Tab-separated table of C-alpha atoms in Angstrom:
chain	number	residue	atom	x	y	z
A	1	MET	CA	35.249	-113.835	-31.208
A	2	ALA	CA	38.166	-111.825	-29.770
A	3	GLU	CA	38.691	-109.801	-33.040
A	4	ARG	CA	35.145	-108.741	-33.336
A	5	THR	CA	34.779	-107.895	-29.445
A	6	VAL	CA	37.659	-105.494	-30.009
A	7	SER	CA	36.317	-103.906	-33.120
A	8	SER	CA	33.146	-103.446	-31.562
A	9	LEU	CA	35.144	-101.310	-28.715
A	10	LYS	CA	37.226	-99.036	-31.078
A	11	ALA	CA	33.612	-98.491	-32.707
A	12	ILE	CA	32.235	-97.411	-29.417
A	13	VAL	CA	35.203	-95.345	-28.453
A	14	SER	CA	35.544	-93.727	-31.998
A	15	ARG	CA	31.686	-92.468	-31.603
A	16	ASN	CA	32.335	-91.267	-28.467
A	17	SER	CA	34.975	-89.150	-29.725
A	18	LEU	CA	33.367	-87.985	-32.030
A	19	PHE	CA	30.440	-87.303	-30.322
A	20	PHE	CA	32.724	-85.261	-27.496
A	21	PHE	CA	34.316	-83.113	-30.244
A	22	PHE	CA	31.459	-82.330	-31.789
A	23	THR	CA	29.857	-81.386	-28.375
A	24	MET	CA	32.907	-79.176	-27.436
A	25	THR	CA	32.892	-77.444	-30.812
A	26	SER	CA	29.450	-76.408	-30.626
A	27	PHE	CA	29.910	-75.074	-26.903
A	28	LEU	CA	33.075	-73.091	-27.806
A	29	PHE	CA	31.192	-71.561	-31.233
A	30	LEU	CA	27.974	-70.814	-29.040
A	31	MET	CA	30.457	-69.072	-26.801
A	32	SER	CA	32.451	-67.238	-29.095
A	33	TRP	CA	29.445	-65.759	-30.577
A	34	PHE	CA	28.310	-64.887	-27.245
A	35	PHE	CA	31.279	-62.567	-26.234
A	36	VAL	CA	31.072	-61.397	-29.865
A	37	LEU	CA	27.487	-60.188	-29.033
A	38	ARG	CA	28.736	-58.798	-25.793
A	39	SER	CA	31.221	-56.512	-26.704
A	40	THR	CA	29.120	-54.792	-29.061
A	41	ASP	CA	27.226	-53.875	-26.098
A	42	ARG	CA	27.616	-50.959	-23.491
A	43	PRO	CA	30.111	-52.057	-21.039
A	44	HIS	CA	28.049	-53.336	-17.744
A	45	PHE	CA	31.435	-53.985	-15.740
A	46	ILE	CA	31.899	-50.540	-14.428
A	47	ASP	CA	31.461	-49.857	-10.887
A	48	HIS	CA	29.136	-47.151	-11.128
A	49	ASN	CA	29.956	-46.134	-7.454
A	50	LEU	CA	33.254	-44.879	-9.052
A	51	LEU	CA	31.565	-42.182	-11.623
A	52	PRO	CA	31.243	-38.895	-10.312
A	53	ASN	CA	27.733	-38.697	-12.314
A	54	SER	CA	25.938	-41.869	-12.022
A	55	LYS	CA	23.065	-40.944	-10.291
A	56	LEU	CA	22.278	-37.701	-12.218
A	57	PHE	CA	20.260	-39.458	-14.961
A	58	SER	CA	18.974	-42.892	-15.428
A	59	PHE	CA	17.870	-44.577	-18.509
A	60	ASN	CA	15.344	-46.794	-19.857
A	61	ASN	CA	15.655	-50.000	-22.045
A	62	ASP	CA	14.337	-48.270	-24.734
A	63	GLY	CA	17.036	-45.430	-24.510
A	64	THR	CA	14.626	-42.459	-22.913
A	65	LYS	CA	15.275	-40.913	-19.738
A	66	SER	CA	13.261	-42.208	-16.554
A	67	GLN	CA	11.951	-39.630	-14.249
A	68	MET	CA	14.019	-38.305	-11.433
A	69	GLN	CA	13.026	-38.979	-7.946
A	70	ASN	CA	14.426	-36.539	-6.140
A	71	GLN	CA	13.962	-33.101	-7.334
A	72	ASN	CA	17.048	-31.349	-6.024
A	73	VAL	CA	19.668	-33.360	-7.642
A	74	GLU	CA	23.063	-33.112	-5.738
A	75	SER	CA	25.882	-32.465	-7.730
A	76	SER	CA	28.854	-35.415	-7.033
A	77	PHE	CA	31.215	-32.601	-7.322
A	78	GLY	CA	31.394	-31.668	-3.920
A	79	ASN	CA	27.741	-32.530	-3.030
A	80	ARG	CA	26.252	-29.289	-3.778
A	81	ALA	CA	22.757	-28.737	-5.912
A	82	ILE	CA	24.083	-27.370	-9.413
A	83	LEU	CA	21.382	-29.095	-10.744
A	84	VAL	CA	18.088	-28.325	-9.948
A	85	ASP	CA	14.761	-29.327	-11.160
A	86	SER	CA	12.742	-26.869	-13.166
A	87	GLU	CA	9.737	-26.597	-10.890
A	88	ASP	CA	11.276	-25.942	-7.997
A	89	VAL	CA	10.235	-22.748	-6.375
A	90	GLU	CA	12.403	-20.117	-4.357
A	91	GLU	CA	11.753	-18.363	-1.506
A	92	GLU	CA	12.920	-14.725	-1.107
A	93	ASN	CA	12.341	-12.188	1.701
A	94	GLY	CA	9.582	-14.608	2.850
A	95	LYS	CA	8.093	-14.475	-0.608
A	96	LYS	CA	7.952	-17.174	-3.264
A	97	LYS	CA	9.285	-16.641	-6.764
A	98	ASN	CA	7.403	-18.144	-9.754
A	99	PRO	CA	8.492	-21.277	-10.893
A	100	LYS	CA	10.563	-21.464	-13.937
A	101	LYS	CA	9.043	-23.303	-16.353
A	102	PHE	CA	11.072	-25.417	-19.027
A	103	ASP	CA	10.707	-24.220	-22.809
A	104	GLY	CA	11.564	-26.965	-24.892
A	105	GLY	CA	15.164	-26.147	-25.165
A	106	ASN	CA	15.414	-22.498	-24.987
A	107	CYS	CA	18.544	-21.429	-23.281
A	108	MET	CA	17.937	-19.626	-19.735
A	109	LYS	CA	20.889	-17.956	-17.926
A	110	ASN	CA	20.845	-17.309	-14.275
A	111	ASP	CA	23.719	-15.985	-12.774
A	112	LYS	CA	23.185	-17.278	-9.363
A	113	ASP	CA	23.053	-20.579	-10.966
A	114	VAL	CA	26.724	-20.337	-11.977
A	115	VAL	CA	29.680	-23.562	-11.144
A	116	LYS	CA	32.164	-22.715	-8.617
A	117	VAL	CA	35.436	-23.791	-10.062
A	118	PHE	CA	38.789	-24.156	-8.031
A	119	MET	CA	41.293	-24.080	-11.048
A	120	TYR	CA	44.727	-25.309	-10.097
A	121	ASP	CA	47.652	-22.581	-10.423
A	122	LEU	CA	49.699	-25.099	-12.533
A	123	PRO	CA	53.214	-23.475	-13.505
A	124	SER	CA	53.105	-21.827	-16.840
A	125	GLU	CA	54.699	-25.052	-18.551
A	126	PHE	CA	51.845	-26.657	-18.519
A	127	HIS	CA	49.007	-24.138	-20.303
A	128	PHE	CA	50.416	-20.376	-21.290
A	129	GLY	CA	53.768	-21.267	-21.705
A	130	LEU	CA	53.398	-23.864	-24.207
A	131	LEU	CA	51.960	-20.613	-26.446
A	132	ASN	CA	55.773	-19.174	-25.811
A	133	TRP	CA	54.094	-16.575	-23.628
A	134	LYS	CA	56.648	-15.858	-21.151
A	135	ALA	CA	55.532	-15.325	-17.142
A	136	SER	CA	56.361	-12.154	-15.113
A	137	GLY	CA	56.439	-11.594	-11.397
A	138	ASN	CA	54.920	-14.671	-8.693
A	139	SER	CA	51.721	-14.681	-11.371
A	140	VAL	CA	51.375	-17.881	-13.808
A	141	TRP	CA	48.915	-16.205	-15.944
A	142	PRO	CA	48.879	-13.549	-18.485
A	143	ASP	CA	47.101	-10.562	-17.709
A	144	ILE	CA	43.586	-11.350	-20.457
A	145	ARG	CA	42.457	-7.748	-20.101
A	146	THR	CA	45.209	-6.295	-21.694
A	147	ALA	CA	46.403	-8.802	-24.112
A	148	ILE	CA	45.719	-12.959	-24.801
A	149	PRO	CA	48.410	-14.601	-25.748
A	150	GLY	CA	47.806	-16.250	-29.726
A	151	TYR	CA	46.594	-19.707	-30.137
A	152	PRO	CA	47.981	-21.202	-33.552
A	153	GLY	CA	45.226	-21.616	-36.267
A	154	GLY	CA	44.829	-24.214	-38.842
A	155	LEU	CA	43.732	-27.943	-37.368
A	156	ASN	CA	45.015	-27.219	-34.103
A	157	LEU	CA	41.800	-25.014	-33.477
A	158	GLN	CA	39.774	-28.143	-33.604
A	159	HIS	CA	41.204	-28.927	-30.124
A	160	SER	CA	41.254	-25.426	-28.614
A	161	ILE	CA	38.224	-25.829	-26.350
A	162	GLU	CA	41.312	-25.950	-23.236
A	163	PHE	CA	42.643	-22.434	-24.388
A	164	TRP	CA	38.816	-21.037	-24.421
A	165	LEU	CA	37.699	-23.004	-21.371
A	166	THR	CA	40.525	-21.476	-19.267
A	167	LEU	CA	40.117	-17.954	-20.447
A	168	ASP	CA	36.525	-18.033	-19.191
A	169	ILE	CA	37.432	-19.145	-15.892
A	170	LEU	CA	40.067	-16.521	-15.673
A	171	ALA	CA	37.464	-13.896	-17.041
A	172	SER	CA	35.075	-15.254	-14.379
A	173	GLU	CA	37.170	-13.250	-11.836
A	174	PHE	CA	36.496	-9.762	-13.214
A	175	PRO	CA	34.089	-7.309	-11.499
A	176	ASN	CA	32.943	-6.726	-14.810
A	177	SER	CA	32.734	-9.979	-16.485
A	178	SER	CA	29.677	-10.994	-18.482
A	179	LYS	CA	26.345	-11.605	-16.872
A	180	ALA	CA	26.337	-14.893	-19.436
A	181	ARG	CA	28.538	-16.480	-17.746
A	182	THR	CA	28.300	-20.023	-16.303
A	183	VAL	CA	31.163	-20.506	-13.811
A	184	ILE	CA	33.000	-18.265	-11.273
A	185	ARG	CA	36.501	-18.961	-10.242
A	186	VAL	CA	36.801	-19.598	-6.105
A	187	ARG	CA	39.954	-19.648	-4.563
A	188	ASN	CA	39.190	-22.282	-1.514
A	189	SER	CA	38.671	-25.486	-3.161
A	190	SER	CA	35.998	-26.921	-0.497
A	191	GLU	CA	33.548	-24.277	-2.030
A	192	ALA	CA	34.130	-25.861	-5.593
A	193	ASP	CA	31.757	-27.685	-7.548
A	194	VAL	CA	33.998	-28.973	-9.714
A	195	ILE	CA	38.757	-28.966	-10.014
A	196	PHE	CA	39.752	-27.625	-13.201
A	197	VAL	CA	43.477	-29.068	-14.398
A	198	PRO	CA	44.255	-25.903	-16.993
A	199	PHE	CA	46.623	-28.280	-19.023
A	200	PHE	CA	46.655	-27.651	-22.683
A	201	SER	CA	46.918	-31.215	-23.598
A	202	SER	CA	45.913	-31.379	-26.872
A	203	LEU	CA	48.574	-28.446	-27.637
A	204	SER	CA	51.222	-30.650	-25.566
A	205	PHE	CA	50.767	-33.321	-28.300
A	206	ASN	CA	50.480	-31.185	-31.323
A	207	ARG	CA	53.356	-29.225	-30.754
A	208	TYR	CA	55.478	-31.186	-28.490
A	209	SER	CA	55.135	-35.209	-29.024
A	210	LYS	CA	58.625	-35.934	-31.499
A	211	THR	CA	61.403	-36.857	-30.077
A	212	ASN	CA	64.887	-34.874	-30.804
A	213	PRO	CA	67.587	-36.663	-31.516
A	214	HIS	CA	69.723	-36.620	-27.781
A	215	GLU	CA	66.100	-36.951	-26.280
A	216	LYS	CA	64.693	-39.953	-24.552
A	217	LYS	CA	61.469	-39.004	-23.919
A	218	THR	CA	59.429	-36.113	-25.364
A	219	ARG	CA	57.986	-32.957	-23.925
A	220	ASN	CA	54.560	-34.004	-24.022
A	221	MET	CA	55.553	-36.972	-22.085
A	222	ILE	CA	57.476	-35.278	-19.491
A	223	LEU	CA	54.708	-32.701	-18.930
A	224	GLN	CA	52.413	-35.793	-18.601
A	225	GLU	CA	54.798	-37.522	-15.912
A	226	LYS	CA	54.624	-34.172	-14.155
A	227	LEU	CA	50.953	-33.704	-14.267
A	228	VAL	CA	50.340	-36.805	-12.688
A	229	LYS	CA	52.906	-36.235	-9.861
A	230	TYR	CA	51.601	-33.244	-9.105
A	231	LEU	CA	47.747	-33.873	-9.028
A	232	THR	CA	48.466	-36.811	-7.103
A	233	SER	CA	50.130	-35.101	-4.182
A	234	GLN	CA	47.651	-32.244	-3.796
A	235	GLU	CA	45.177	-32.563	-0.846
A	236	GLU	CA	42.069	-32.160	-3.480
A	237	TRP	CA	42.898	-35.375	-5.433
A	238	LYS	CA	43.308	-37.068	-2.559
A	239	ARG	CA	40.196	-35.904	-0.435
A	240	SER	CA	38.219	-37.316	-3.901
A	241	GLY	CA	40.431	-39.749	-5.217
A	242	GLY	CA	40.430	-37.442	-8.954
A	243	LYS	CA	36.675	-37.600	-9.159
A	244	ASP	CA	35.685	-34.557	-8.670
A	245	HIS	CA	38.474	-33.509	-11.266
A	246	LEU	CA	37.821	-32.045	-15.157
A	247	ILE	CA	40.603	-32.889	-17.258
A	248	LEU	CA	40.649	-31.827	-20.835
A	249	ALA	CA	42.063	-34.596	-23.708
A	250	HIS	CA	40.191	-33.352	-26.530
A	251	HIS	CA	42.587	-34.643	-28.851
A	252	PRO	CA	42.439	-38.483	-29.244
A	253	ASN	CA	46.452	-38.929	-28.935
A	254	SER	CA	46.537	-36.469	-25.881
A	255	MET	CA	47.259	-37.475	-22.556
A	256	LEU	CA	48.496	-41.696	-23.931
A	257	ASP	CA	50.428	-41.892	-20.766
A	258	ALA	CA	48.248	-39.960	-18.579
A	259	ARG	CA	45.017	-41.023	-18.667
A	260	MET	CA	45.767	-44.317	-17.203
A	261	LYS	CA	46.857	-42.778	-13.921
A	262	LEU	CA	43.986	-40.380	-13.960
A	263	TRP	CA	41.170	-42.087	-15.181
A	264	PRO	CA	38.928	-41.516	-12.100
A	265	ALA	CA	38.587	-37.900	-13.038
A	266	THR	CA	35.985	-36.520	-15.855
A	267	PHE	CA	37.610	-36.191	-19.176
A	268	ILE	CA	36.735	-33.658	-21.838
A	269	LEU	CA	37.039	-35.501	-25.242
A	270	SER	CA	36.148	-35.417	-28.893
A	271	ASP	CA	35.205	-39.047	-28.674
A	272	PHE	CA	35.912	-42.433	-26.964
A	273	GLY	CA	37.743	-43.628	-30.007
A	274	ARG	CA	41.746	-45.218	-28.423
A	275	TYR	CA	40.013	-45.130	-25.038
A	276	PRO	CA	39.283	-48.429	-23.046
A	277	PRO	CA	35.455	-48.403	-21.511
A	278	SER	CA	36.792	-48.338	-17.875
A	279	ILE	CA	39.220	-45.284	-18.636
A	280	ALA	CA	36.439	-42.966	-20.271
A	281	ASN	CA	32.448	-44.198	-20.859
A	282	VAL	CA	29.693	-41.800	-21.208
A	283	GLU	CA	28.548	-41.965	-17.712
A	284	LYS	CA	31.098	-39.934	-16.178
A	285	ASP	CA	33.085	-38.032	-19.428
A	286	VAL	CA	31.862	-35.321	-21.610
A	287	ILE	CA	32.238	-34.779	-25.403
A	288	ALA	CA	32.415	-31.507	-26.621
A	289	PRO	CA	32.546	-30.709	-30.138
A	290	TYR	CA	35.487	-29.352	-32.501
A	291	LYS	CA	35.600	-25.489	-32.429
A	292	HIS	CA	33.745	-24.686	-35.713
A	293	LEU	CA	36.484	-23.788	-38.734
A	294	ILE	CA	33.891	-22.318	-41.124
A	295	SER	CA	33.243	-18.260	-41.149
A	296	SER	CA	30.295	-16.671	-39.320
A	297	TYR	CA	27.358	-15.322	-41.322
A	298	VAL	CA	28.444	-11.821	-42.967
A	299	ASN	CA	26.803	-8.978	-41.151
A	300	ASP	CA	25.462	-11.150	-38.506
A	301	VAL	CA	24.473	-8.845	-35.529
A	302	SER	CA	22.751	-11.247	-33.687
A	303	THR	CA	23.884	-11.375	-29.399
A	304	PHE	CA	23.478	-13.668	-27.242
A	305	ASP	CA	19.699	-12.672	-25.605
A	306	SER	CA	18.310	-13.059	-29.306
A	307	ARG	CA	19.799	-16.628	-29.760
A	308	GLN	CA	17.468	-18.567	-27.370
A	309	THR	CA	17.705	-22.134	-28.742
A	310	LEU	CA	20.648	-24.181	-28.932
A	311	LEU	CA	21.476	-26.669	-31.814
A	312	TYR	CA	24.204	-28.967	-32.225
A	313	PHE	CA	25.160	-32.063	-33.903
A	314	GLN	CA	25.319	-35.328	-31.025
A	315	GLY	CA	28.080	-37.194	-33.493
A	316	ALA	CA	28.718	-41.090	-33.030
A	317	ILE	CA	30.585	-42.180	-29.290
A	318	TYR	CA	33.058	-44.106	-31.738
A	319	ARG	CA	35.866	-42.900	-34.068
A	320	LYS	CA	35.479	-44.285	-37.653
A	321	ASP	CA	39.287	-45.817	-37.758
A	322	VAL	CA	37.770	-48.110	-34.437
């Protein structure tokens, strides 16, 4: 009798153990699929209050942009309205102008709506000094009206946006600058819509990311450390926490050391590969295309005014090797 009772108890314990094991296995299996599916979705854990452009656009579930609630959209860059609804009517001398109409994608330029940019006067070792340009006098910038330092060719040109943007900002100070300009440099940072950091990070990586036998750190790493120390000590950075700063990191491997410390800024990238979504994401950063390496059309005499439609390849937001 006792043996029969012991056998029954063993059977019950065995069945309970198997049931518990099966339940836990099923639960863990379902949870693993939940996290896998969640990881393929866009990140939801980002604090949108930390992102500079989180209020500009909102998206519906179908991916379409929802209508803006306010006609005048204030940029978080200094709380200045640099994006204005196309139907706003301006008043000048007591008279109303005709409203601007959106023409389905045509490029319209208005020199009055340029973005005000404050650019740090970083030492030349961060920008044109990387091109072996030598500063003369107290200026850290070359006189681009007389000569522009040459930029290396080949694949270096793919990530040369840092070079061209810096030239555009420098050229905006000239009295005879192009009427098609979209930015103008200001000397007072409190007047600026955005703070531009002129560090040629892609060029720094391409040229100076290898250590010499007698060095423990590469020149690229040293420049990034200097940049972090410089920026975080500036009043402009302390005032906004870096959210109104624009930093170029177009090469996927550039700014590897500094990106984790400067992430509140807006990065200009080629894609979001090799970045955790909390550091770089579509909510705050900008994807800029490579500079094309294909020759222009032969005998092309078209001008800026004649090209009223902008076509571009959007591409994917993830690298093909991720």
